[in-house]
GROMACS .gro file of C-alpha atoms in nm:
model
  312
    1MET     CA    1   0.912   3.727   3.076
    2ASP     CA    2   0.826   3.390   3.174
    3ILE     CA    3   1.089   3.157   3.076
    4ILE     CA    4   1.310   3.450   3.262
    5LYS     CA    5   1.134   3.346   3.629
    6ASN     CA    6   1.203   2.986   3.558
    7LEU     CA    7   1.526   2.944   3.607
    8LYS     CA    8   1.472   3.103   3.928
    9GLY     CA    9   1.705   2.888   4.124
   10LYS     CA   10   1.879   2.719   3.788
   11ASN     CA   11   2.261   2.603   3.776
   12PHE     CA   12   2.539   2.840   3.499
   13ILE     CA   13   2.709   2.561   3.496
   14ASN     CA   14   2.696   2.459   3.071
   15ILE     CA   15   2.576   2.681   2.755
   16GLU     CA   16   2.414   2.322   2.655
   17ASP     CA   17   2.179   2.316   2.955
   18PHE     CA   18   1.999   2.622   2.789
   19SER     CA   19   1.739   2.610   2.508
   20LYS     CA   20   1.771   2.833   2.262
   21GLU     CA   21   1.421   2.991   2.424
   22GLU     CA   22   1.624   3.068   2.735
   23LEU     CA   23   1.916   3.148   2.617
   24GLU     CA   24   1.817   3.392   2.284
   25ALA     CA   25   1.528   3.530   2.696
   26LEU     CA   26   1.848   3.569   2.874
   27LEU     CA   27   2.043   3.790   2.671
   28LYS     CA   28   1.747   3.977   2.582
   29LEU     CA   29   1.769   4.069   2.936
   30ALA     CA   30   2.104   4.161   2.964
   31ALA     CA   31   2.047   4.427   2.624
   32LYS     CA   32   1.738   4.545   2.878
   33LEU     CA   33   2.006   4.570   3.200
   34LYS     CA   34   2.291   4.713   2.962
   35LYS     CA   35   2.082   4.931   2.857
   36GLN     CA   36   1.903   5.035   3.213
   37THR     CA   37   2.206   4.999   3.429
   38LYS     CA   38   2.454   5.231   3.186
   39GLY     CA   39   2.622   5.546   3.349
   40LYS     CA   40   2.286   5.568   3.599
   41LYS     CA   41   2.172   5.491   3.872
   42ASN     CA   42   2.159   5.104   4.026
   43LEU     CA   43   1.895   4.912   4.007
   44LYS     CA   44   1.697   4.696   4.339
   45LEU     CA   45   1.696   4.401   4.170
   46LEU     CA   46   1.936   4.198   4.440
   47GLU     CA   47   1.869   4.423   4.679
   48GLY     CA   48   1.973   4.271   4.995
   49LYS     CA   49   2.130   3.925   4.818
   50ASN     CA   50   2.449   3.814   4.846
   51LEU     CA   51   2.687   3.586   4.620
   52VAL     CA   52   2.986   3.444   4.688
   53MET     CA   53   3.311   3.505   4.449
   54TYR     CA   54   3.579   3.161   4.445
   55PHE     CA   55   3.883   3.235   4.293
   56SER     CA   56   4.097   2.933   4.198
   57LYS     CA   57   4.232   3.146   3.889
   58PRO     CA   58   4.349   3.536   3.906
   59SER     CA   59   4.076   3.702   3.695
   60LEU     CA   60   4.093   4.121   3.584
   61ARG     CA   61   3.705   4.024   3.387
   62THR     CA   62   3.576   3.821   3.605
   63ARG     CA   63   3.555   3.903   3.923
   64LEU     CA   64   3.513   4.312   3.801
   65SER     CA   65   3.270   4.218   3.640
   66PHE     CA   66   3.041   3.989   3.865
   67GLU     CA   67   3.165   4.305   4.143
   68ILE     CA   68   3.048   4.551   3.987
   69GLY     CA   69   2.777   4.428   3.776
   70MET     CA   70   2.587   4.289   4.187
   71THR     CA   71   2.647   4.602   4.267
   72LYS     CA   72   2.493   4.750   3.964
   73LEU     CA   73   2.181   4.512   4.055
   74GLY     CA   74   2.179   4.623   4.402
   75GLY     CA   75   2.346   4.329   4.555
   76ASN     CA   76   2.657   4.229   4.730
   77ALA     CA   77   2.953   4.032   4.651
   78VAL     CA   78   3.209   3.858   4.866
   79VAL     CA   79   3.577   3.743   4.725
   80ILE     CA   80   3.732   3.404   4.861
   81LYS     CA   81   4.004   3.345   4.631
   82GLN     CA   82   4.185   2.987   4.682
   83ASP     CA   83   4.539   3.000   4.904
   84GLU     CA   84   4.194   3.164   5.155
   85ILE     CA   85   4.029   2.832   5.204
   86ILE     CA   86   4.217   2.615   4.989
   87LEU     CA   87   3.994   2.382   4.878
   88GLY     CA   88   3.911   2.044   4.836
   89LYS     CA   89   4.269   1.991   5.084
   90ARG     CA   90   4.147   2.256   5.389
   91GLU     CA   91   3.786   2.130   5.370
   92SER     CA   92   3.615   1.952   5.167
   93ILE     CA   93   3.408   2.111   4.865
   94GLU     CA   94   3.089   1.883   5.013
   95ASP     CA   95   3.100   2.122   5.404
   96THR     CA   96   3.239   2.396   5.179
   97ALA     CA   97   2.947   2.415   4.910
   98ARG     CA   98   2.696   2.358   5.224
   99VAL     CA   99   2.877   2.633   5.498
  100VAL     CA  100   2.857   2.876   5.149
  101SER     CA  101   2.501   2.747   5.100
  102LYS     CA  102   2.404   2.862   5.516
  103TYR     CA  103   2.550   3.252   5.448
  104ALA     CA  104   2.507   3.310   5.086
  105ASP     CA  105   2.244   3.367   4.774
  106ALA     CA  106   2.468   3.191   4.526
  107ILE     CA  107   2.808   3.098   4.455
  108MET     CA  108   3.059   3.219   4.127
  109VAL     CA  109   3.331   2.920   4.079
  110ARG     CA  110   3.668   2.990   3.866
  111THR     CA  111   3.866   2.663   3.929
  112PHE     CA  112   4.056   2.437   3.712
  113GLY     CA  113   3.860   2.106   3.726
  114HIS     CA  114   3.524   2.096   3.607
  115GLU     CA  115   3.381   1.899   3.814
  116ASP     CA  116   3.465   2.091   4.137
  117VAL     CA  117   3.217   2.317   4.076
  118GLU     CA  118   2.975   2.006   3.904
  119LYS     CA  119   3.037   1.878   4.254
  120PHE     CA  120   2.961   2.214   4.430
  121ALA     CA  121   2.652   2.220   4.249
  122LYS     CA  122   2.596   1.847   4.375
  123TYR     CA  123   2.596   1.948   4.730
  124ALA     CA  124   2.412   2.316   4.748
  125SER     CA  125   2.125   2.450   4.833
  126ILE     CA  126   2.179   2.774   4.574
  127PRO     CA  127   2.215   2.883   4.213
  128ILE     CA  128   2.556   2.713   4.087
  129ILE     CA  129   2.704   2.949   3.838
  130ASN     CA  130   3.053   2.827   3.635
  131ALA     CA  131   3.313   3.162   3.578
  132LEU     CA  132   3.543   2.894   3.355
  133THR     CA  133   3.677   2.583   3.405
  134ASP     CA  134   3.937   2.417   3.225
  135LEU     CA  135   3.648   2.227   2.981
  136SER     CA  136   3.399   2.554   2.974
  137HIS     CA  137   3.364   2.915   2.937
  138PRO     CA  138   2.994   2.993   2.916
  139CYS     CA  139   2.963   3.328   3.112
  140GLN     CA  140   3.263   3.424   2.881
  141ILE     CA  141   3.029   3.277   2.567
  142MET     CA  142   2.741   3.489   2.650
  143ALA     CA  143   2.921   3.767   2.625
  144ASP     CA  144   3.042   3.665   2.242
  145PHE     CA  145   2.679   3.602   2.176
  146LEU     CA  146   2.585   3.926   2.250
  147THR     CA  147   2.830   4.136   2.111
  148ILE     CA  148   2.750   3.951   1.802
  149TYR     CA  149   2.343   4.071   1.823
  150GLU     CA  150   2.423   4.407   1.907
  151HIS     CA  151   2.634   4.411   1.595
  152PHE     CA  152   2.453   4.270   1.356
  153ASN     CA  153   2.132   4.205   1.503
  154LYS     CA  154   2.046   3.827   1.410
  155PHE     CA  155   2.207   3.497   1.517
  156LYS     CA  156   2.054   3.362   1.139
  157GLY     CA  157   2.264   3.259   0.900
  158ILE     CA  158   2.639   3.402   1.109
  159LYS     CA  159   2.921   3.204   1.083
  160ILE     CA  160   3.152   3.179   1.312
  161ALA     CA  161   3.527   3.111   1.266
  162TYR     CA  162   3.780   2.999   1.631
  163ILE     CA  163   4.087   3.030   1.544
  164GLY     CA  164   4.376   2.843   1.784
  165ASP     CA  165   4.343   2.627   2.037
  166GLY     CA  166   4.062   2.324   2.081
  167ASN     CA  167   4.002   2.512   2.491
  168ASN     CA  168   3.766   2.593   2.708
  169ILE     CA  169   3.609   2.838   2.491
  170THR     CA  170   3.589   2.662   2.219
  171ASN     CA  171   3.427   2.421   2.388
  172SER     CA  172   3.096   2.667   2.531
  173LEU     CA  173   3.107   2.827   2.183
  174LEU     CA  174   3.060   2.449   1.988
  175THR     CA  175   2.802   2.473   2.221
  176GLY     CA  176   2.623   2.764   2.211
  177CYS     CA  177   2.679   2.789   1.885
  178ALA     CA  178   2.495   2.548   1.811
  179THR     CA  179   2.142   2.556   2.049
  180LEU     CA  180   2.127   2.885   1.870
  181GLY     CA  181   2.194   2.805   1.535
  182ILE     CA  182   2.494   2.956   1.395
  183ASN     CA  183   2.723   2.857   1.229
  184ILE     CA  184   3.074   2.774   1.361
  185ALA     CA  185   3.412   2.628   1.217
  186THR     CA  186   3.687   2.603   1.396
  187ALA     CA  187   4.077   2.544   1.303
  188THR     CA  188   4.360   2.338   1.557
  189PRO     CA  189   4.630   2.182   1.553
  190LYS     CA  190   4.564   1.813   1.553
  191GLY     CA  191   4.593   1.756   1.863
  192TYR     CA  192   4.501   2.039   2.006
  193GLU     CA  193   4.125   2.028   1.831
  194PRO     CA  194   3.819   2.032   2.122
  195ASN     CA  195   3.706   1.785   2.328
  196ALA     CA  196   3.607   1.526   2.154
  197ASP     CA  197   3.242   1.480   2.438
  198GLU     CA  198   3.141   1.845   2.334
  199LEU     CA  199   3.195   1.893   1.948
  200LYS     CA  200   2.981   1.549   1.978
  201LYS     CA  201   2.750   1.762   2.222
  202ALA     CA  202   2.756   2.037   1.957
  203GLU     CA  203   2.686   1.808   1.622
  204GLU     CA  204   2.430   1.697   1.833
  205ILE     CA  205   2.233   2.002   1.937
  206ALA     CA  206   2.299   2.122   1.504
  207LYS     CA  207   2.116   1.865   1.369
  208LYS     CA  208   1.757   1.971   1.604
  209SER     CA  209   1.848   2.387   1.508
  210GLY     CA  210   2.058   2.306   1.096
  211SER     CA  211   2.343   2.506   1.256
  212LYS     CA  212   2.635   2.395   1.011
  213ILE     CA  213   2.971   2.323   1.252
  214GLU     CA  214   3.298   2.242   1.077
  215THR     CA  215   3.584   2.171   1.203
  216PHE     CA  216   3.992   2.193   1.050
  217GLU     CA  217   4.323   2.226   1.052
  218ASN     CA  218   4.375   2.579   0.824
  219PRO     CA  219   4.296   2.832   0.890
  220ILE     CA  220   4.206   2.947   0.619
  221ASP     CA  221   4.012   2.663   0.548
  222ALA     CA  222   3.829   2.752   0.833
  223VAL     CA  223   3.789   3.155   0.796
  224LYS     CA  224   3.656   3.135   0.443
  225ASN     CA  225   3.384   3.394   0.443
  226ALA     CA  226   3.368   3.460   0.837
  227ASP     CA  227   3.184   3.701   0.977
  228VAL     CA  228   3.318   3.688   1.300
  229ILE     CA  229   3.714   3.625   1.351
  230TYR     CA  230   3.755   3.482   1.726
  231THR     CA  231   4.062   3.381   1.905
  232ASP     CA  232   4.230   3.340   2.251
  233VAL     CA  233   4.630   3.228   2.378
  234TRP     CA  234   4.758   3.014   2.302
  235THR     CA  235   4.874   2.900   2.615
  236SER     CA  236   4.664   2.945   2.874
  237MET     CA  237   4.650   2.940   3.297
  238GLY     CA  238   4.783   2.616   3.374
  239GLN     CA  239   5.041   2.605   3.080
  240GLU     CA  240   5.279   2.758   3.134
  241ALA     CA  241   5.585   2.482   3.089
  242GLU     CA  242   5.488   2.495   2.773
  243TYR     CA  243   5.483   2.829   2.645
  244GLU     CA  244   5.746   2.799   2.348
  245MET     CA  245   5.630   2.453   2.229
  246ARG     CA  246   5.300   2.574   2.157
  247LYS     CA  247   5.469   2.882   2.050
  248GLU     CA  248   5.580   2.625   1.741
  249ILE     CA  249   5.314   2.452   1.731
  250PHE     CA  250   5.079   2.767   1.692
  251LYS     CA  251   5.294   2.959   1.447
  252ASN     CA  252   5.039   2.933   1.199
  253TYR     CA  253   4.741   3.000   1.361
  254GLN     CA  254   4.774   3.413   1.406
  255ILE     CA  255   4.495   3.657   1.344
  256ASN     CA  256   4.648   3.911   1.116
  257LYS     CA  257   4.589   4.095   0.801
  258ASP     CA  258   4.676   3.764   0.510
  259LEU     CA  259   4.432   3.581   0.721
  260MET     CA  260   4.148   3.827   0.677
  261LYS     CA  261   4.088   3.840   0.338
  262TYR     CA  262   3.954   3.501   0.331
  263ALA     CA  263   3.646   3.645   0.567
  264ASN     CA  264   3.406   3.857   0.519
  265LYS     CA  265   3.445   4.167   0.414
  266ASN     CA  266   3.266   4.370   0.716
  267ALA     CA  267   3.399   4.099   0.911
  268ILE     CA  268   3.439   4.198   1.363
  269VAL     CA  269   3.723   4.033   1.540
  270LEU     CA  270   3.668   3.893   1.896
  271HIS     CA  271   3.903   3.818   2.190
  272CYS     CA  272   3.815   3.685   2.543
  273LEU     CA  273   4.148   3.843   2.675
  274PRO     CA  274   4.397   3.836   2.738
  275ALA     CA  275   4.552   3.888   2.451
  276HIS     CA  276   4.906   3.810   2.346
  277LYS     CA  277   5.009   4.069   2.041
  278GLY     CA  278   5.205   3.960   1.782
  279LEU     CA  279   5.120   3.551   1.854
  280GLU     CA  280   4.777   3.455   1.818
  281ILE     CA  281   4.639   3.830   1.685
  282THR     CA  282   4.852   4.102   1.523
  283GLU     CA  283   4.963   4.373   1.663
  284GLU     CA  284   4.776   4.650   1.395
  285VAL     CA  285   4.460   4.334   1.319
  286PHE     CA  286   4.334   4.409   1.716
  287GLU     CA  287   4.384   4.791   1.683
  288GLU     CA  288   4.150   4.775   1.356
  289HIS     CA  289   3.899   4.566   1.561
  290GLN     CA  290   3.978   4.712   1.856
  291THR     CA  291   3.631   4.855   1.946
  292SER     CA  292   3.456   4.516   1.940
  293ILE     CA  293   3.702   4.279   2.176
  294PHE     CA  294   3.647   4.564   2.443
  295ASN     CA  295   3.301   4.604   2.355
  296GLU     CA  296   3.321   4.200   2.393
  297ALA     CA  297   3.491   4.296   2.789
  298GLU     CA  298   3.232   4.511   2.892
  299ASN     CA  299   2.924   4.351   2.815
  300ARG     CA  300   3.067   3.984   2.995
  301MET     CA  301   2.983   4.204   3.319
  302TYR     CA  302   2.575   4.292   3.176
  303ALA     CA  303   2.545   3.927   3.005
  304GLN     CA  304   2.624   3.773   3.346
  305MET     CA  305   2.396   4.049   3.564
  306ALA     CA  306   2.092   3.908   3.335
  307ILE     CA  307   2.222   3.550   3.466
  308LEU     CA  308   2.255   3.743   3.818
  309ALA     CA  309   1.907   3.821   3.794
  310ALA     CA  310   1.735   3.521   3.658
  311ILE     CA  311   1.906   3.225   3.922
  312MET     CA  312   1.980   3.416   4.212
   0.00000   0.00000   0.00000
């Protein structure tokens, strides 16, 4: 895997920083690591390596998938929480990045501002992994692609319909789908569209890959003939004050039985979790598609293991 070898030392911040061949190589490695480690003993690929995980935002899946993933690869993970270092206040991001670089072999950052991750990368001498910012969520999207490939055994001709808030998931889905040649349609309310710059990037990439990118306001238009229906919470962390307002704005963007009728007969549903059943997705649809949703959650670990193994 020469492609994988060439990724050593590279940051994993934006999914569009990687070519189609690089993303495909990472996904093949993820599938291989899943087969090697699922229910079996740990590997020694990252023996003696240390990952620092910094959290401004809490997470069930991110912490468990990275920490257990590092253990499965033979390495070690150390958690630092926001209240322990008060990033950017008690000590500057620049100095924190340089200190961590002296101790660890890579750092994972889960925070609000995308610019904070980019600043980490600028001053660190070790690889940086973006485990979520307000702009993007590339690790989640890699898990989504692994799940889709496991189910359909292909990307060509697959259509994803994303319904809901044009958030970090939407942004990374757009650029990721464009890179891999997957067709994607989004449906978002006015004022809640995907980031304009990220959409433009995706459209430029799609011109070369042949991916079809469509943006709609009406969910039915997006879901027609879709193979994958994807949704996320309507109110993300940091937006709690907007909860009631968003619940009203997004009420027609629920994944339910009526909307699923417009998708392909054998379509699957994905949700990056946590899910607010009864809001963005009904409990009936969630439970009917819980296999694909929880496979997606499991694949966070294997997709991230591939990233870790490649760049560390």
